[in-house]
mmCIF file of C-alpha atoms in Angstrom:
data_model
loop_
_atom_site.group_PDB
_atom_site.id
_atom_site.type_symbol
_atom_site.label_atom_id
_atom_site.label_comp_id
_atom_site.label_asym_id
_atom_site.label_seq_id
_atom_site.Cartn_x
_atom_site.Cartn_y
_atom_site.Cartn_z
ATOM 1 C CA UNK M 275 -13.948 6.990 -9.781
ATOM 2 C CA UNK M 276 -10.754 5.614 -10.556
ATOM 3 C CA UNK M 277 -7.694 7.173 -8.436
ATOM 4 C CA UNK M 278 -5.097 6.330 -10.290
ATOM 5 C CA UNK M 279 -4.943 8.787 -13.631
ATOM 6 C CA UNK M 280 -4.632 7.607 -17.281
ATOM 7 C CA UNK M 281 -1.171 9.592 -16.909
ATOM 8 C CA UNK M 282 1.433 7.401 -15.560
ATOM 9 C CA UNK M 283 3.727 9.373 -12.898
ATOM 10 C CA UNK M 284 7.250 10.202 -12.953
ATOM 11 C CA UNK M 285 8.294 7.672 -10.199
ATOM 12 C CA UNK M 286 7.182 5.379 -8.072
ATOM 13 C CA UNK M 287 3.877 4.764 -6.230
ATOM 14 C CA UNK M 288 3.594 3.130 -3.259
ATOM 15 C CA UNK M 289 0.590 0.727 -1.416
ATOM 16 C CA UNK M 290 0.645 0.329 2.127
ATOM 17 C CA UNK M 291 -1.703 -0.736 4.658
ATOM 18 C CA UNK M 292 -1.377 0.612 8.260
ATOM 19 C CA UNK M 293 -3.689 1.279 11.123
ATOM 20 C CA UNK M 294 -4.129 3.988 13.346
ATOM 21 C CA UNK M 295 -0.769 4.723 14.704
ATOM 22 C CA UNK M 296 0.958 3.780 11.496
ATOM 23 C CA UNK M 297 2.207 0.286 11.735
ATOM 24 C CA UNK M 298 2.202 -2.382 8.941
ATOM 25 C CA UNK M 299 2.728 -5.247 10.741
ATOM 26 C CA UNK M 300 1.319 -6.385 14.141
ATOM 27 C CA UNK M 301 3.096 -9.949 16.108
ATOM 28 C CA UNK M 302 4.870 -10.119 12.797
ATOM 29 C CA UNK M 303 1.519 -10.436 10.983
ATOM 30 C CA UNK M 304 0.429 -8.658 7.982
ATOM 31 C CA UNK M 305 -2.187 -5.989 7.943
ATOM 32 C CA UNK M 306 -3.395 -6.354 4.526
ATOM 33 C CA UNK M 307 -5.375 -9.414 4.677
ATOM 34 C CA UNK M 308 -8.890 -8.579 3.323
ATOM 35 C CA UNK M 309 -9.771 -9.967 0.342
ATOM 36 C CA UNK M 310 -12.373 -6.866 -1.006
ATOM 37 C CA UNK M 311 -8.923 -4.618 -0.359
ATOM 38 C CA UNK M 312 -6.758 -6.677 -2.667
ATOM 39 C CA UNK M 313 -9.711 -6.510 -4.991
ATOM 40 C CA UNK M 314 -9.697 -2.953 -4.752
ATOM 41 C CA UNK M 315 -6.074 -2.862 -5.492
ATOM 42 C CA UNK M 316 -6.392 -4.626 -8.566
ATOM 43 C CA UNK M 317 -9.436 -2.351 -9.582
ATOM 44 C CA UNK M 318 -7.249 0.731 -9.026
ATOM 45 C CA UNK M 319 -3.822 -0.551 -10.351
ATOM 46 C CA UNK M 320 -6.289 -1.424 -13.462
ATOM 47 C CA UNK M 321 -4.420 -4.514 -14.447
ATOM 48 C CA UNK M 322 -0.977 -2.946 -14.265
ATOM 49 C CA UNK M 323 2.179 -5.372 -12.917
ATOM 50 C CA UNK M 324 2.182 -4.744 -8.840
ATOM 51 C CA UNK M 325 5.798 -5.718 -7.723
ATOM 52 C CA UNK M 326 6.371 -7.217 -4.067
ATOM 53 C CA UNK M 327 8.236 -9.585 -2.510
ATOM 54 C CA UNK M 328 7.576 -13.293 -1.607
ATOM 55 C CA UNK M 329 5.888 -12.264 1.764
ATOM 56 C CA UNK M 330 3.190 -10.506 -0.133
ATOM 57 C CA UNK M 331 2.774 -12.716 -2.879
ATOM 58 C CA UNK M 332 0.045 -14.684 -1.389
ATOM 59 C CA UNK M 333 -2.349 -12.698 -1.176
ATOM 60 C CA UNK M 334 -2.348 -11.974 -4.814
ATOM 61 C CA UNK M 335 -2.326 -15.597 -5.670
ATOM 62 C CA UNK M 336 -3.797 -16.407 -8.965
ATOM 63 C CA UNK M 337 -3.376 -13.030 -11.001
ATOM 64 C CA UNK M 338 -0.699 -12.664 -13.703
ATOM 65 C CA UNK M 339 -0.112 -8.776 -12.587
ATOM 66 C CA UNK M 340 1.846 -9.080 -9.533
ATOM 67 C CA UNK M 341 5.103 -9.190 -10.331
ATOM 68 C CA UNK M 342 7.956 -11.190 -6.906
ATOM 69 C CA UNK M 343 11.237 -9.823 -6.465
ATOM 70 C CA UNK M 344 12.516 -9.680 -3.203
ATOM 71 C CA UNK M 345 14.644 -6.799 -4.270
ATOM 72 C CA UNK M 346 10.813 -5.115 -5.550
ATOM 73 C CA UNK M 347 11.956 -1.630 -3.842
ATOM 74 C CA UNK M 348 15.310 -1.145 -5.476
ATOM 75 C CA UNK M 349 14.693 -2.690 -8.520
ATOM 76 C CA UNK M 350 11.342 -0.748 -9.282
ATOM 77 C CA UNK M 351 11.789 1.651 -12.223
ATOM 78 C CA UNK M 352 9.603 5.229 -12.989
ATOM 79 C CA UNK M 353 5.959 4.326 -13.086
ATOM 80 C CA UNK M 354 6.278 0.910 -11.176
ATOM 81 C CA UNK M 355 3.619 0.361 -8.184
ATOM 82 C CA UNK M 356 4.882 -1.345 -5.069
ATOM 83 C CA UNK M 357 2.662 -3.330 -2.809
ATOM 84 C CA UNK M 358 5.022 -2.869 0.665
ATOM 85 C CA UNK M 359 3.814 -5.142 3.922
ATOM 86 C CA UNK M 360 7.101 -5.294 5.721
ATOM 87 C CA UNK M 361 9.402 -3.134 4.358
ATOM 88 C CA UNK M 362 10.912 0.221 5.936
ATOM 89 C CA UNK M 363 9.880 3.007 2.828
ATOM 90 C CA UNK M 364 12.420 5.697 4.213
ATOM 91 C CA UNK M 365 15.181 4.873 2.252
ATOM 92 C CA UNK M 366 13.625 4.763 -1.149
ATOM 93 C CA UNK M 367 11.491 8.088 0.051
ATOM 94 C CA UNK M 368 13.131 10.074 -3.031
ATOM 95 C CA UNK M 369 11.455 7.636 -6.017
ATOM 96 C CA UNK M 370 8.124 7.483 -4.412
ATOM 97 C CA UNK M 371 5.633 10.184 -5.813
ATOM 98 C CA UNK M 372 2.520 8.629 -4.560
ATOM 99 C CA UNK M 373 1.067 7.037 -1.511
ATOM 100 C CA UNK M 374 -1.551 4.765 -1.412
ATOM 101 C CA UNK M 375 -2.806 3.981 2.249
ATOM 102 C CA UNK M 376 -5.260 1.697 3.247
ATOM 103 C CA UNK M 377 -5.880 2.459 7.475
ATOM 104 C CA UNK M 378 -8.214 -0.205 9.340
ATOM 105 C CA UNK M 379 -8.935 2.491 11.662
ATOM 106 C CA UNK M 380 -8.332 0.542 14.722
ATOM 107 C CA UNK M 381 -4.889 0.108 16.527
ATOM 108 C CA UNK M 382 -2.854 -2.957 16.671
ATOM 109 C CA UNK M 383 0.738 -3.596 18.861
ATOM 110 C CA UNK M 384 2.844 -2.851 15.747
ATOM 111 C CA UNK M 385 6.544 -4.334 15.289
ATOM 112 C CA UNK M 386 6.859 -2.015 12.114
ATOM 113 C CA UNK M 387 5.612 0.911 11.509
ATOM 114 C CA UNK M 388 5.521 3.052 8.184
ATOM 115 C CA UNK M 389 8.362 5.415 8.011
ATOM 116 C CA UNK M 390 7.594 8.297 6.018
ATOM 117 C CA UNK M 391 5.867 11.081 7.831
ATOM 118 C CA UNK M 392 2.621 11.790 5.543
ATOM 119 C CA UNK M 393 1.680 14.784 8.140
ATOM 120 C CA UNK M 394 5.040 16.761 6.752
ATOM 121 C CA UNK M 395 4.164 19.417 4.121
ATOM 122 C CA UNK M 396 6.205 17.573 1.576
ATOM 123 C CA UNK M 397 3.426 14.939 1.379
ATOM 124 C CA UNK M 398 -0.451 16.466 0.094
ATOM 125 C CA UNK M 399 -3.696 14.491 0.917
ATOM 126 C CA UNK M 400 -5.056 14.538 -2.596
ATOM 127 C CA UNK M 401 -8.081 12.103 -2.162
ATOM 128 C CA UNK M 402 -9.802 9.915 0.519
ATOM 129 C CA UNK M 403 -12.180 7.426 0.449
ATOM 130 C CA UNK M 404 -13.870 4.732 2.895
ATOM 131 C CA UNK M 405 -15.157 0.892 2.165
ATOM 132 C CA UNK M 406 -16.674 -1.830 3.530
ATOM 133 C CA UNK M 407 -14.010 -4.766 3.836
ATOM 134 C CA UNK M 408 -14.514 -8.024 4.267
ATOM 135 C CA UNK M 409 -12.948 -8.522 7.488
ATOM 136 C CA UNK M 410 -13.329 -4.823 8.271
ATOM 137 C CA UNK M 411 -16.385 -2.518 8.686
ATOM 138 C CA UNK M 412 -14.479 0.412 7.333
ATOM 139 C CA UNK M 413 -11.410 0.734 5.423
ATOM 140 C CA UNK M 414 -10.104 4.268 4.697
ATOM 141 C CA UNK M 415 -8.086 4.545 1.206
ATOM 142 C CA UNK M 416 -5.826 7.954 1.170
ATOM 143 C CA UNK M 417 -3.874 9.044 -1.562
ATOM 144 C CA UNK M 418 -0.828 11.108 -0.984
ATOM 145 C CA UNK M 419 1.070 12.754 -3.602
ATOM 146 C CA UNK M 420 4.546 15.024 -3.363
#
């Protein structure tokens, strides 16, 4: 079952990957490296561009929808979807309509930490779903929507 709808939204939506106390990065090292979660992204963002910056870019090496601008989070327009690693969100909190998070459920010494609180009513968990990763046992996708 595909997550994201055949109806584009309004604004932006957002991919993060965190673990259990929220952060994104850990000794200034991504979170996101597993490569059956960037295939998932791909599967979900169903060939659609995926801005980032140059941080992120490798790990989408070798597929024409990923789109580098190190700017990615201003610059996005209505409908765009934003692969963040090491970003603060907070600031760009009114274009983003949806929430993709991928938790490792385990806990690393974060530097950064995601800063939009999903537990406030504004945000609605809308769908949830585990994996096996690669370099995980379990991977929890969540889907929050305003």
């Amino acid at each position: 079952a595909s997550l994201v709808g055949s109806e584009m939204c309004i604004r932006d939506r957002v991919i993060v990957c965190v673990d259990d106390g929220m952060g994104m990065l850990f000794n200034h090292r991504r979170q996101s490296r597993d490569r059956v979660l960037i295939q998932r992204i791909l599967e979900i963002t169903k060939g659609k561009q995926i801005f980032m910056n140059t941080y992120s870019a490798e790990l989408f090496e070798g597929n024409e929808n990923i789109c580098i601008d190190d700017d990615f989070l201003k610059n996005a327009g209505d409908g765009d979807i934003c692969f963040v690693e090491n970003e603060a969100l907070s600031g760009y909190m009114e274009k983003i309509e949806k929430i993709i998070v991928y938790k490792w459920n385990r806990r690393y010494p974060a530097d950064l930490y995601l800063d939009i609180p999903l537990a406030e009513n504004e945000w609605q968990l809308v769908e949830s779903y585990d994996f096996k990763g690669y370099s995980h046992e379990k991977i929890t996708e969540e889907v929050y929507e305003r």
